[in-house]
Amino acid sequence: MDLDRAWAVHPQVSIRPEPFGALVYHFGTRKLSFLKDRALLDVVQRLDEAPTARVACADAGVGEADLPRFAAALGALERSSMLVERAA
Amino acid sequence: MSRLVDLFEYGLDAPICLTWELTYACNLSCVHCLSSSGRRDPRELTTEECKAVIDELERMQVFYVNIGGGEPTVRSDFWELVDYATSHHVGVKFSTNGVKITPEVAERLARNDYLDIQISLDGATPEVNDWVRGPGSYDTAIRAMENLQAAGMRNFKLSVVCTRQNIPQLDEFKAIADRYGAQLRLTRLRPSGRGADVWDELHPLPEQQRILYDWLVAHGDGVLTGDSFFHLSAFGQALPGLNLCGAGRVVCLIDPIGDVYACPFAIHEEFLAGNVRGEGGFQRVWQGSELFQRLRSPQSGGACSSCKFYDTCKGGCMAAKFFTGLPLDGPDPECVQGYGEELLAARDDDASHPRPGQDHSHRTIRYSKSGKVPVRLGTRPIDPAAALDIKPNLARISNGGMPVNDLQDDPLADFAPSRV
Ligand code: SF4
Ligand code: SF4
């Protein structure tokens, strides 16, 4: 996952916040995933507006040390088509 | 970080797997029907009430519903409700015996991306299938699959309830699914609804449980199970899935008259949480019901807590224990360690078992517990070899050869969680 590009939640994806984080469902692939904490949910919800994923992380208060962990999680979402690249 | 399953034990803001039985009416009379379906209930939710429920599900972001019955497609507003749900961001997966899946309907279904279909078949041969689902039901299901395939519908499900009679046919089921471009889905027979009357004769034998487990392990992700078989995890490695009883936590049932139960296999007062017609609707029931709160609080493993498999087996299925008269905090009747059998043998009389809370069976059906009711065989002759040496004590149906009801969806409906 390239943190320096612009990303968006796939138009067929629906996100439902839950006390532990969120459920993410893709109506196209019929896959359900879980965001296991609220901070990750916060990042994902900022992606559509932020110029890059890195900015979305910073706006959500993710520190440098935590970035690799968040990048990995976003990468997993991208691989399952939950996230798609968009024009910046 | 706690495991996801531990978080789920405390419940969610909305269910993940919501089963909605739209009608108790059914053209068939399967002997093991979990909802004792047959006749329509006059109190059935109206079209407008159903749409209001869908609006609510959309607000609660329930991503999809598993629609069943009865046979949901016999409701005259069925397609209207399906279209309404899918255009309101509520995906639909519905179970059917195939009776209404004509070539025209199949065309229409294939065009809707938010729709998934399960065709029920409980035998890989007409002999084994029609013995439980009724005469002609095998042909009906096969014709439906042919129509779906011809219409270009891909990846629909072939849904099989595993029984003593069909465990030897697992490979054949797989071949049928492959032939029609379908995905095979195996679920557990539970002693719910009319299933309680035939469970003793139909549920897989202990050695068959092992065969089933090995088969599931060998086929891995290629076969769906709706997380039905987590009690078999005690044979060794855990099977894919959530491995917990989701009743009232991630699963629930809305029945045709709007009653909300903890699980589709638990249609009994004891598990009745409320009604969608009440003030606050479904959301109030899901979030506020006292029963659901109780199910979401930590459960004691009882006699199971010292078992080393408790972590994945969790003592098995609540509904299976309840309807076989076993304590809810002890082993499953099909405990692979054999503890369930010991308890079953020690039970008092049948009379003490809880009975299903609703019975909409066609009045023409007679079904039996071993040997109590004389047997009438269906119109199709049973090949004794194919029927696997089981002496049918099941009652047969005298409804003019019309085929059968649909065994319902498993609550955790093929839920393949991936964590991020
Ligand atoms: S089917 Fe059994 S294990 Fe599954 S949710 Fe219902 S009661 Fe629990
Ligand atoms: S004793 Fe209980 S936890 Fe252990 S295998 Fe049997 S049902 Fe499962």
PDB file of N, CA, C and O in Angstrom, chain B residues 394-419:
ATOM      1  N   LEU B 394     -39.987 -42.472   9.663  1.00  0.00           N
ATOM      2  CA  LEU B 394     -40.497 -41.145   9.414  1.00  0.00           C
ATOM      3  C   LEU B 394     -41.861 -41.267   8.778  1.00  0.00           C
ATOM      4  O   LEU B 394     -42.075 -42.108   7.946  1.00  0.00           O
ATOM      5  N   ALA B 395     -42.692 -40.401   9.131  1.00  0.00           N
ATOM      6  CA  ALA B 395     -44.004 -40.444   8.518  1.00  0.00           C
ATOM      7  C   ALA B 395     -43.908 -39.894   7.115  1.00  0.00           C
ATOM      8  O   ALA B 395     -43.046 -39.106   6.816  1.00  0.00           O
ATOM      9  N   ARG B 396     -44.785 -40.303   6.278  1.00  0.00           N
ATOM     10  CA  ARG B 396     -44.777 -39.755   4.944  1.00  0.00           C
ATOM     11  C   ARG B 396     -45.968 -38.859   4.755  1.00  0.00           C
ATOM     12  O   ARG B 396     -46.847 -38.758   5.599  1.00  0.00           O
ATOM     13  N   ILE B 397     -45.973 -38.283   3.644  1.00  0.00           N
ATOM     14  CA  ILE B 397     -46.852 -37.163   3.452  1.00  0.00           C
ATOM     15  C   ILE B 397     -47.899 -37.544   2.433  1.00  0.00           C
ATOM     16  O   ILE B 397     -47.576 -38.125   1.425  1.00  0.00           O
ATOM     17  N   SER B 398     -49.132 -37.207   2.710  1.00  0.00           N
ATOM     18  CA  SER B 398     -50.163 -37.537   1.741  1.00  0.00           C
ATOM     19  C   SER B 398     -50.718 -36.248   1.151  1.00  0.00           C
ATOM     20  O   SER B 398     -51.889 -35.956   1.255  1.00  0.00           O
ATOM     21  N   ASN B 399     -49.853 -35.458   0.574  1.00  0.00           N
ATOM     22  CA  ASN B 399     -50.346 -34.207   0.016  1.00  0.00           C
ATOM     23  C   ASN B 399     -50.274 -34.222  -1.504  1.00  0.00           C
ATOM     24  O   ASN B 399     -49.856 -33.265  -2.131  1.00  0.00           O
ATOM     25  N   GLY B 400     -50.658 -35.336  -2.067  1.00  0.00           N
ATOM     26  CA  GLY B 400     -50.774 -35.406  -3.511  1.00  0.00           C
ATOM     27  C   GLY B 400     -49.457 -35.273  -4.231  1.00  0.00           C
ATOM     28  O   GLY B 400     -49.386 -34.769  -5.339  1.00  0.00           O
ATOM     29  N   GLY B 401     -48.384 -35.681  -3.597  1.00  0.00           N
ATOM     30  CA  GLY B 401     -47.108 -35.677  -4.289  1.00  0.00           C
ATOM     31  C   GLY B 401     -46.460 -34.314  -4.369  1.00  0.00           C
ATOM     32  O   GLY B 401     -45.444 -34.140  -5.015  1.00  0.00           O
ATOM     33  N   MET B 402     -47.040 -33.325  -3.727  1.00  0.00           N
ATOM     34  CA  MET B 402     -46.365 -32.029  -3.724  1.00  0.00           C
ATOM     35  C   MET B 402     -45.127 -32.162  -2.877  1.00  0.00           C
ATOM     36  O   MET B 402     -45.145 -32.712  -1.799  1.00  0.00           O
ATOM     37  N   PRO B 403     -44.069 -31.620  -3.335  1.00  0.00           N
ATOM     38  CA  PRO B 403     -42.858 -31.672  -2.535  1.00  0.00           C
ATOM     39  C   PRO B 403     -42.786 -30.637  -1.401  1.00  0.00           C
ATOM     40  O   PRO B 403     -43.748 -29.963  -1.130  1.00  0.00           O
ATOM     41  N   VAL B 404     -41.860 -30.470  -0.781  1.00  0.00           N
ATOM     42  CA  VAL B 404     -41.401 -30.152   0.577  1.00  0.00           C
ATOM     43  C   VAL B 404     -41.029 -28.753   1.082  1.00  0.00           C
ATOM     44  O   VAL B 404     -40.616 -27.904   0.328  1.00  0.00           O
ATOM     45  N   ASN B 405     -40.932 -28.613   2.315  1.00  0.00           N
ATOM     46  CA  ASN B 405     -40.462 -27.369   2.941  1.00  0.00           C
ATOM     47  C   ASN B 405     -38.946 -27.251   2.987  1.00  0.00           C
ATOM     48  O   ASN B 405     -38.220 -28.189   2.796  1.00  0.00           O
ATOM     49  N   ASP B 406     -38.566 -26.100   3.298  1.00  0.00           N
ATOM     50  CA  ASP B 406     -37.174 -25.785   3.190  1.00  0.00           C
ATOM     51  C   ASP B 406     -36.502 -25.727   4.539  1.00  0.00           C
ATOM     52  O   ASP B 406     -36.956 -25.044   5.411  1.00  0.00           O
ATOM     53  N   LEU B 407     -35.443 -26.409   4.658  1.00  0.00           N
ATOM     54  CA  LEU B 407     -34.726 -26.289   5.918  1.00  0.00           C
ATOM     55  C   LEU B 407     -33.903 -25.027   5.875  1.00  0.00           C
ATOM     56  O   LEU B 407     -33.276 -24.714   4.898  1.00  0.00           O
ATOM     57  N   GLN B 408     -33.933 -24.321   6.914  1.00  0.00           N
ATOM     58  CA  GLN B 408     -33.485 -22.942   6.909  1.00  0.00           C
ATOM     59  C   GLN B 408     -31.998 -22.778   7.043  1.00  0.00           C
ATOM     60  O   GLN B 408     -31.259 -23.664   7.382  1.00  0.00           O
ATOM     61  N   ASP B 409     -31.701 -21.587   6.794  1.00  0.00           N
ATOM     62  CA  ASP B 409     -30.342 -21.138   6.824  1.00  0.00           C
ATOM     63  C   ASP B 409     -29.676 -21.270   8.163  1.00  0.00           C
ATOM     64  O   ASP B 409     -30.300 -21.077   9.166  1.00  0.00           O
ATOM     65  N   ASP B 410     -28.426 -21.528   8.103  1.00  0.00           N
ATOM     66  CA  ASP B 410     -27.699 -21.512   9.344  1.00  0.00           C
ATOM     67  C   ASP B 410     -27.389 -20.084   9.737  1.00  0.00           C
ATOM     68  O   ASP B 410     -27.113 -19.265   8.897  1.00  0.00           O
ATOM     69  N   PRO B 411     -27.472 -19.806  11.010  1.00  0.00           N
ATOM     70  CA  PRO B 411     -27.335 -18.415  11.433  1.00  0.00           C
ATOM     71  C   PRO B 411     -26.027 -17.749  11.040  1.00  0.00           C
ATOM     72  O   PRO B 411     -26.028 -16.612  10.589  1.00  0.00           O
ATOM     73  N   LEU B 412     -24.927 -18.416  11.228  1.00  0.00           N
ATOM     74  CA  LEU B 412     -23.684 -17.712  10.941  1.00  0.00           C
ATOM     75  C   LEU B 412     -23.331 -17.790   9.466  1.00  0.00           C
ATOM     76  O   LEU B 412     -22.180 -17.667   9.075  1.00  0.00           O
ATOM     77  N   ALA B 413     -24.352 -17.984   8.717  1.00  0.00           N
ATOM     78  CA  ALA B 413     -24.287 -18.090   7.277  1.00  0.00           C
ATOM     79  C   ALA B 413     -22.970 -17.739   6.601  1.00  0.00           C
ATOM     80  O   ALA B 413     -22.751 -16.639   6.138  1.00  0.00           O
ATOM     81  N   ASP B 414     -22.110 -18.628   6.568  1.00  0.00           N
ATOM     82  CA  ASP B 414     -20.945 -18.577   5.725  1.00  0.00           C
ATOM     83  C   ASP B 414     -20.165 -17.348   5.833  1.00  0.00           C
ATOM     84  O   ASP B 414     -19.858 -16.662   4.919  1.00  0.00           O
ATOM     85  N   PHE B 415     -19.865 -17.195   6.909  1.00  0.00           N
ATOM     86  CA  PHE B 415     -19.247 -16.093   7.389  1.00  0.00           C
ATOM     87  C   PHE B 415     -17.800 -16.463   7.412  1.00  0.00           C
ATOM     88  O   PHE B 415     -17.470 -17.432   8.051  1.00  0.00           O
ATOM     89  N   ALA B 416     -17.012 -15.797   6.586  1.00  0.00           N
ATOM     90  CA  ALA B 416     -15.590 -16.111   6.537  1.00  0.00           C
ATOM     91  C   ALA B 416     -14.813 -14.891   7.002  1.00  0.00           C
ATOM     92  O   ALA B 416     -14.384 -14.075   6.213  1.00  0.00           O
ATOM     93  N   PRO B 417     -14.683 -14.745   8.296  1.00  0.00           N
ATOM     94  CA  PRO B 417     -14.104 -13.503   8.804  1.00  0.00           C
ATOM     95  C   PRO B 417     -12.626 -13.386   8.449  1.00  0.00           C
ATOM     96  O   PRO B 417     -11.887 -14.347   8.553  1.00  0.00           O
ATOM     97  N   SER B 418     -12.243 -12.220   8.040  1.00  0.00           N
ATOM     98  CA  SER B 418     -10.818 -11.955   7.925  1.00  0.00           C
ATOM     99  C   SER B 418     -10.578 -10.737   8.793  1.00  0.00           C
ATOM    100  O   SER B 418     -11.411  -9.845   8.840  1.00  0.00           O
ATOM    101  N   ARG B 419      -9.508 -10.737   9.492  1.00  0.00           N
ATOM    102  CA  ARG B 419      -9.278  -9.643  10.440  1.00  0.00           C
ATOM    103  C   ARG B 419      -8.314  -8.646   9.872  1.00  0.00           C
ATOM    104  O   ARG B 419      -7.333  -9.023   9.269  1.00  0.00           O
TER     105      ARG B 419
END
